[in-house]
Short mmCIF file of C-alpha atoms in Angstrom, two decimals:
data_model
loop_
_atom_site.label_atom_id
_atom_site.label_comp_id
_atom_site.label_asym_id
_atom_site.label_seq_id
_atom_site.Cartn_x
_atom_site.Cartn_y
_atom_site.Cartn_z
CA MET A 1 85.21 51.88 107.53
CA ALA A 2 82.78 54.58 106.37
CA ILE A 3 81.57 54.57 102.79
CA ALA A 4 83.43 57.01 100.53
CA ILE A 5 81.57 59.69 98.57
CA ASP A 6 82.68 62.44 96.20
CA THR A 7 81.15 65.90 95.81
CA GLN A 8 78.30 64.64 93.66
CA GLY A 9 77.65 61.88 96.18
CA LEU A 10 77.65 64.40 99.03
CA THR A 11 75.07 66.50 97.22
CA THR A 12 72.87 63.43 96.85
CA VAL A 13 73.27 62.58 100.54
CA LEU A 14 72.26 66.11 101.51
CA ASP A 15 69.27 65.97 99.16
CA VAL A 16 67.79 62.77 100.55
CA THR A 17 68.80 62.75 104.23
CA PRO A 18 66.02 64.09 106.53
CA SER A 19 66.94 67.16 108.55
CA TRP A 20 66.58 65.29 111.85
CA GLN A 21 69.35 62.84 110.91
CA ASN A 22 72.88 64.04 111.66
CA ILE A 23 75.72 63.65 109.17
CA MET A 24 79.43 63.22 109.86
CA LEU A 25 82.08 63.71 107.17
CA THR A 26 85.57 62.34 107.66
CA GLY A 27 88.59 63.26 105.58
CA LYS A 28 91.76 65.29 105.46
CA HIS A 29 91.88 69.04 105.95
CA GLY A 30 91.75 71.42 103.02
CA ILE A 31 89.51 69.32 100.74
CA GLY A 32 86.62 71.76 100.67
CA LYS A 33 84.11 70.30 103.14
CA SER A 34 82.95 73.60 104.63
CA GLN A 35 83.01 75.43 101.30
CA ILE A 36 80.86 72.83 99.54
CA LEU A 37 78.36 72.70 102.41
CA THR A 38 78.11 76.49 102.57
CA THR A 39 77.52 76.76 98.82
CA TYR A 40 74.89 73.99 98.87
CA PHE A 41 72.82 75.38 101.75
CA GLU A 42 73.14 79.06 100.84
CA ALA A 43 71.57 78.15 97.49
CA LYS A 44 68.62 76.94 99.60
CA GLU A 45 68.69 80.18 101.59
CA MET A 46 69.80 78.46 104.79
CA LYS A 47 72.49 80.01 106.97
CA VAL A 48 75.49 77.86 107.83
CA LYS A 49 77.03 78.43 111.25
CA THR A 50 80.48 76.89 111.55
CA LEU A 51 81.82 76.10 115.02
CA PHE A 52 85.47 75.07 115.31
CA LEU A 53 85.18 72.74 118.29
CA GLY A 54 88.92 72.09 118.44
CA GLN A 55 89.44 75.75 119.34
CA MET A 56 86.96 75.77 122.23
CA SER A 57 88.45 75.51 125.70
CA ASP A 58 85.28 75.59 127.82
CA PRO A 59 81.67 74.39 127.44
CA GLY A 60 80.63 78.01 127.89
CA ASP A 61 82.07 78.71 124.44
CA LEU A 62 79.32 76.51 123.07
CA LEU A 63 76.53 76.95 125.64
CA GLY A 64 76.78 80.70 126.11
CA LEU A 65 77.27 82.68 129.33
CA PRO A 66 75.28 81.81 132.48
CA SER A 67 72.98 84.39 134.02
CA LYS A 68 70.47 84.51 136.86
CA ASP A 69 66.76 84.54 136.05
CA GLU A 70 65.41 87.24 138.40
CA ASP A 71 61.90 85.73 138.34
CA THR A 72 62.85 82.16 139.25
CA GLY A 73 66.23 82.68 140.88
CA ARG A 74 67.63 79.94 138.69
CA THR A 75 70.65 79.94 136.43
CA THR A 76 69.97 80.21 132.71
CA PHE A 77 72.28 80.58 129.74
CA MET A 78 72.34 83.52 127.38
CA PRO A 79 72.07 82.34 123.76
CA PRO A 80 75.54 82.16 122.17
CA TYR A 81 76.26 84.38 119.17
CA TRP A 82 75.48 81.64 116.64
CA PHE A 83 72.16 80.47 118.05
CA PRO A 84 69.18 81.44 115.83
CA VAL A 85 66.77 83.70 117.66
CA ASP A 86 64.56 84.42 114.66
CA GLY A 87 63.07 80.91 114.58
CA LYS A 88 64.51 80.13 111.14
CA PRO A 89 66.26 76.76 110.68
CA ILE A 90 70.04 76.79 110.36
CA VAL A 91 72.80 74.38 109.40
CA LEU A 92 75.12 73.85 112.34
CA PHE A 93 78.50 72.70 111.06
CA LEU A 94 80.57 71.22 113.89
CA ASP A 95 84.07 71.26 112.47
CA GLU A 96 87.03 69.46 114.07
CA LEU A 97 84.67 67.30 116.14
CA ASN A 98 87.36 64.76 117.01
CA ARG A 99 89.75 67.50 118.14
CA ALA A 100 87.34 68.83 120.76
CA ARG A 101 87.98 68.51 124.49
CA PRO A 102 85.95 65.79 126.29
CA GLU A 103 83.93 68.41 128.20
CA ILE A 104 82.97 70.06 124.88
CA LEU A 105 81.89 66.70 123.49
CA GLN A 106 79.54 66.21 126.44
CA THR A 107 77.73 69.39 125.47
CA VAL A 108 77.66 68.29 121.82
CA MET A 109 76.04 65.01 122.90
CA ASP A 110 72.93 66.80 124.16
CA LEU A 111 72.87 68.93 121.04
CA VAL A 112 72.94 66.04 118.56
CA LEU A 113 70.70 63.76 120.66
CA ASN A 114 67.93 66.16 121.69
CA ARG A 115 68.62 69.07 119.30
CA LYS A 116 68.66 71.34 122.32
CA LEU A 117 71.26 73.64 123.80
CA ALA A 118 70.87 74.27 127.53
CA GLY A 119 67.18 73.42 127.16
CA ARG A 120 66.72 75.75 124.18
CA PRO A 121 65.59 73.80 121.05
CA LEU A 122 66.99 74.42 117.58
CA PRO A 123 64.35 75.68 115.13
CA GLU A 124 62.42 72.95 113.32
CA GLY A 125 64.19 71.88 110.14
CA SER A 126 67.68 72.73 111.39
CA ARG A 127 70.48 70.38 110.42
CA ILE A 128 73.59 69.23 112.26
CA ILE A 129 76.64 68.23 110.24
CA SER A 130 80.04 67.47 111.71
CA ALA A 131 83.49 67.02 110.21
CA CYS A 132 86.36 64.94 111.55
CA ASN A 133 89.99 64.93 110.49
CA ASP A 134 91.04 61.42 109.51
CA GLY A 135 94.66 60.33 109.90
CA GLU A 136 97.38 59.58 112.42
CA GLU A 137 99.04 62.95 111.71
CA TYR A 138 96.31 64.79 113.64
CA GLN A 139 96.05 65.25 117.41
CA LEU A 140 92.67 63.67 117.94
CA THR A 141 90.23 62.89 120.74
CA ASP A 142 88.62 59.46 120.87
CA LEU A 143 84.89 59.84 120.27
CA ASP A 144 82.33 58.13 122.48
CA PRO A 145 80.59 55.32 120.54
CA ALA A 146 77.26 56.68 121.81
CA LEU A 147 78.05 60.02 120.16
CA VAL A 148 79.26 58.40 116.94
CA SER A 149 76.06 56.35 116.72
CA ARG A 150 74.07 59.58 116.39
CA PHE A 151 75.59 60.33 113.00
CA ASN A 152 75.38 58.93 109.48
CA ILE A 153 79.09 58.69 108.62
CA TYR A 154 80.72 59.17 105.21
CA THR A 155 84.33 59.53 104.13
CA PHE A 156 84.47 62.57 101.87
CA ARG A 157 86.84 62.14 98.92
CA PRO A 158 86.17 64.74 96.21
CA THR A 159 87.70 63.80 92.86
CA GLU A 160 90.31 65.78 91.00
CA THR A 161 87.86 66.24 88.11
CA GLU A 162 85.34 67.87 90.45
CA TRP A 163 87.97 70.30 91.70
CA LEU A 164 89.06 71.16 88.17
CA LYS A 165 85.46 71.86 87.12
CA TRP A 166 85.00 74.03 90.18
CA ALA A 167 88.27 75.88 89.50
CA GLU A 168 87.21 76.58 85.91
CA CYS A 169 83.83 77.89 87.04
CA GLU A 170 85.54 80.10 89.61
CA GLY A 171 87.85 81.49 86.95
CA LEU A 172 91.04 80.43 88.73
CA ASP A 173 94.34 80.99 86.96
CA HIS A 174 94.50 78.72 83.90
CA ARG A 175 98.15 77.83 84.59
CA VAL A 176 97.25 76.26 87.92
CA ILE A 177 94.28 74.44 86.37
CA ARG A 178 96.47 73.11 83.56
CA PHE A 179 99.12 71.98 86.03
CA ILE A 180 96.65 70.06 88.23
CA SER A 181 95.07 68.56 85.10
CA SER A 182 98.52 67.23 84.13
CA HIS A 183 99.52 66.27 87.69
CA PRO A 184 96.32 65.30 89.56
CA ASP A 185 98.40 63.55 92.21
CA MET A 186 99.66 66.99 93.28
CA LEU A 187 96.22 68.31 94.19
CA ASP A 188 96.33 66.77 97.67
CA ASN A 189 99.05 65.50 99.93
CA ASN A 190 98.45 61.81 99.31
CA ASN A 191 100.98 60.41 101.72
CA ASP A 192 100.40 56.67 101.61
CA LYS A 193 102.66 56.14 104.60
CA ASN A 194 100.61 58.67 106.54
CA GLU A 195 103.76 60.14 108.01
CA TYR A 196 103.59 63.43 109.85
CA GLU A 197 105.65 66.09 108.10
CA GLY A 198 105.61 68.57 110.97
CA LEU A 199 105.85 72.12 109.64
CA GLU A 200 106.84 71.01 106.14
CA LYS A 201 104.27 72.51 103.79
CA THR A 202 102.39 70.11 101.51
CA PRO A 203 99.77 70.79 98.81
CA ASP A 204 96.04 70.75 99.38
CA ARG A 205 93.02 72.19 97.58
CA ARG A 206 92.81 75.23 99.81
CA GLY A 207 96.46 75.96 99.06
CA TRP A 208 96.05 75.67 95.29
CA GLU A 209 93.19 78.16 95.36
CA LYS A 210 95.48 80.58 97.22
CA VAL A 211 98.19 80.06 94.59
CA ALA A 212 95.74 80.67 91.74
CA ARG A 213 94.45 83.87 93.35
CA LEU A 214 98.03 85.02 93.94
CA LEU A 215 99.12 84.48 90.32
CA GLU A 216 95.97 85.57 88.48
CA ASN A 217 97.32 89.07 87.78
CA VAL A 218 100.96 88.03 87.39
CA PRO A 219 101.66 87.20 83.71
CA ASN A 220 105.38 86.64 84.29
CA PRO A 221 106.04 85.23 87.77
CA THR A 222 109.54 85.67 89.18
CA GLN A 223 111.75 83.61 91.47
CA LEU A 224 110.27 85.57 94.38
CA HIS A 225 106.78 84.40 93.41
CA GLN A 226 108.03 80.81 93.39
CA ILE A 227 109.34 81.22 96.93
CA ILE A 228 105.96 82.59 98.03
CA VAL A 229 104.13 79.72 96.33
CA ALA A 230 106.46 77.21 98.02
CA GLY A 231 105.24 78.56 101.35
CA ILE A 232 101.68 77.71 100.31
CA VAL A 233 101.95 74.27 98.66
CA GLY A 234 105.52 73.19 99.38
CA VAL A 235 108.86 73.35 97.58
CA ARG A 236 108.34 70.36 95.28
CA ALA A 237 104.87 71.40 94.12
CA ALA A 238 106.02 74.99 93.54
CA SER A 239 109.03 73.86 91.51
CA MET A 240 106.89 71.61 89.32
CA LEU A 241 104.28 74.34 88.80
CA PHE A 242 106.82 76.95 87.71
CA LEU A 243 108.53 74.47 85.40
CA SER A 244 105.18 73.75 83.74
CA MET A 245 104.48 77.47 83.30
CA LYS A 246 107.51 77.73 81.02
CA GLU A 247 105.77 75.42 78.55
CA ASP A 248 103.67 76.96 75.79
CA GLY A 249 100.25 75.56 76.65
CA LEU A 250 97.30 75.79 74.28
CA GLN A 251 94.12 77.14 75.85
CA PRO A 252 90.53 76.06 75.07
CA VAL A 253 89.63 79.57 73.92
CA ASP A 254 92.42 79.37 71.30
CA VAL A 255 90.83 76.30 69.72
CA LEU A 256 87.25 77.47 70.04
CA THR A 257 87.81 80.89 68.49
CA ASP A 258 90.40 80.19 65.77
CA PHE A 259 91.07 76.51 65.12
CA LYS A 260 92.73 77.23 61.79
CA LYS A 261 95.35 79.34 63.51
CA VAL A 262 96.36 76.66 66.03
CA LYS A 263 96.08 73.62 63.75
CA LYS A 264 99.81 73.48 62.99
CA ARG A 265 100.60 73.37 66.70
CA LEU A 266 98.18 70.48 67.12
CA ASP A 267 100.01 68.51 64.44
CA ASN A 268 102.90 68.06 66.91
CA PHE A 269 100.74 67.10 69.89
CA LYS A 270 101.14 63.77 71.61
CA LEU A 271 98.30 61.76 73.12
CA HIS A 272 98.68 63.15 76.65
CA GLU A 273 98.62 66.70 75.28
CA PHE A 274 95.42 66.00 73.36
CA SER A 275 93.92 64.49 76.50
CA GLN A 276 94.74 67.60 78.53
CA LEU A 277 93.28 69.85 75.83
CA ASN A 278 90.13 67.71 75.56
CA ASP A 279 89.63 67.95 79.31
CA ALA A 280 90.18 71.69 79.23
CA ILE A 281 87.65 72.22 76.42
CA ALA A 282 85.04 70.10 78.23
CA ARG A 283 85.57 72.09 81.44
CA TYR A 284 85.28 75.31 79.44
CA PHE A 285 81.81 74.26 78.32
CA GLU A 286 80.89 73.07 81.83
CA SER A 287 81.67 76.52 83.24
CA ASN A 288 79.43 78.10 80.56
CA LYS A 289 82.34 80.18 79.25
CA ALA A 290 82.12 78.69 75.75
CA VAL A 291 78.64 80.05 75.10
CA ALA A 292 80.02 83.59 75.47
CA ILE A 293 81.87 83.06 72.18
CA ASP A 294 80.09 84.15 69.00
CA HIS A 295 77.67 81.35 68.08
CA ASP A 296 78.77 80.83 64.47
CA THR A 297 82.45 81.03 65.41
CA LEU A 298 82.00 78.46 68.16
CA CYS A 299 80.08 76.04 65.94
CA LYS A 300 82.64 76.29 63.14
CA ASN A 301 85.64 75.68 65.39
CA VAL A 302 84.13 72.88 67.49
CA SER A 303 83.15 71.08 64.28
CA ALA A 304 86.65 71.58 62.84
CA TYR A 305 88.36 70.31 65.99
CA HIS A 306 86.06 67.28 66.15
CA ASP A 307 86.72 66.34 62.51
CA TYR A 308 90.44 66.90 63.00
CA LEU A 309 90.61 64.48 65.93
CA LEU A 310 88.46 61.93 64.14
CA LYS A 311 90.82 61.89 61.18
CA LYS A 312 94.21 62.40 62.87
CA ASP A 313 94.33 60.37 66.09
CA HIS A 314 91.93 57.56 66.94
CA GLU A 315 93.03 57.40 70.58
CA ALA A 316 92.74 61.15 71.07
CA TYR A 317 89.29 61.09 69.52
CA ALA A 318 88.28 58.13 71.73
CA HIS A 319 89.36 60.15 74.77
CA PHE A 320 87.33 63.15 73.58
CA VAL A 321 84.25 60.99 73.16
CA SER A 322 84.77 59.27 76.52
CA LEU A 323 84.47 62.65 78.25
CA LEU A 324 81.03 63.12 76.72
CA ASP A 325 79.92 59.57 77.51
CA GLY A 326 80.10 60.04 81.29
CA THR A 327 78.47 62.20 83.93
CA ASN A 328 81.23 64.77 84.49
CA TYR A 329 80.74 66.92 81.39
CA LYS A 330 77.11 67.14 80.42
CA GLN A 331 77.01 70.71 79.11
CA MET A 332 79.15 70.08 76.03
CA LEU A 333 77.12 67.05 74.99
CA ILE A 334 73.87 68.99 75.42
CA TRP A 335 75.28 71.86 73.38
CA LEU A 336 76.44 69.50 70.61
CA SER A 337 73.04 67.82 70.39
CA LYS A 338 71.34 71.20 69.90
CA GLU A 339 73.85 73.16 67.82
CA LEU A 340 75.79 70.52 65.86
CA PRO A 341 73.44 67.56 65.35
CA GLY A 342 75.64 66.11 62.59
CA THR A 343 78.69 66.04 64.87
CA TYR A 344 76.55 64.74 67.72
CA LYS A 345 75.37 61.85 65.52
CA LYS A 346 78.98 60.92 64.67
CA ILE A 347 79.83 60.83 68.39
CA ILE A 348 76.84 58.66 69.27
CA THR A 349 77.66 56.29 66.39
CA PHE A 350 81.25 56.00 67.61
CA ILE A 351 80.09 55.23 71.15
CA GLN A 352 77.68 52.55 69.92
CA GLN A 353 80.47 50.87 67.98
CA LEU A 354 82.78 50.59 70.98
#
């Protein structure tokens, strides 16, 4: 069994793995493999070329078209559309590797072993990363052990917290973010029995992004919208989402801009509601949205909310502090240390006493 890594772990793997070592990621569809890789390498100004091997029917789709060299009389292959001709290194992302036809895999073997395609070498510094669907519900091709041995293999399992932070940074609809925060088990189709549902739609991260984009300009969704959403993430997930949207949820910006106004609503909160609000506020800082609020207003309201939790609910305050004591939400702790040193000292003292 391959070792499991989350998004942060994947970033570390990409940082330290030499370019000449190939990486294979296994996991379910729709968990963001290609999106995370593209974002990572584009930040390093490297182009990512994604090849969907499961869709290729002939080795020529990968090798390029054959042609006759008039000087030698021999057959050569024209470079395929994705092959870099400018000499700059690329990231070759071989998606659906274990859905490829055996004849396609033979061509891939030469590519990952010798870093050549029909005798044409990839530019120095290029990287090869593959992705495999993992589960009995997929129609898969058995991979040759010799091919598998050419890859460093990791099972990619991004956490719900990572997705929520990403969603906040992307500005996805707050109702979807709040729903996933309350029901993290609904983010992915975690079917323990691994049963194939056929054409029955089930939720995944790609689907939830679609839902958020669909609803972002719809303040009052109708029954028709629920039907559309059901076609994206399934009937059960859509029903639960629309039921949650009827609840009057408190947003981080409400607390951070006018704590006094929302204090009475907080008096009726239960522990799970405080936990959801704490998470939401921490994500708000992580996405750098909080710093857009007037400095004095932000300081006053963060201090008031902190003191309120400290006095009102020990468990809710412990949860708030626990968010700052880990690695997921660094921005808020950094901000507190600089802007509210007195509050920061209280938090550190509380942590030391645990």
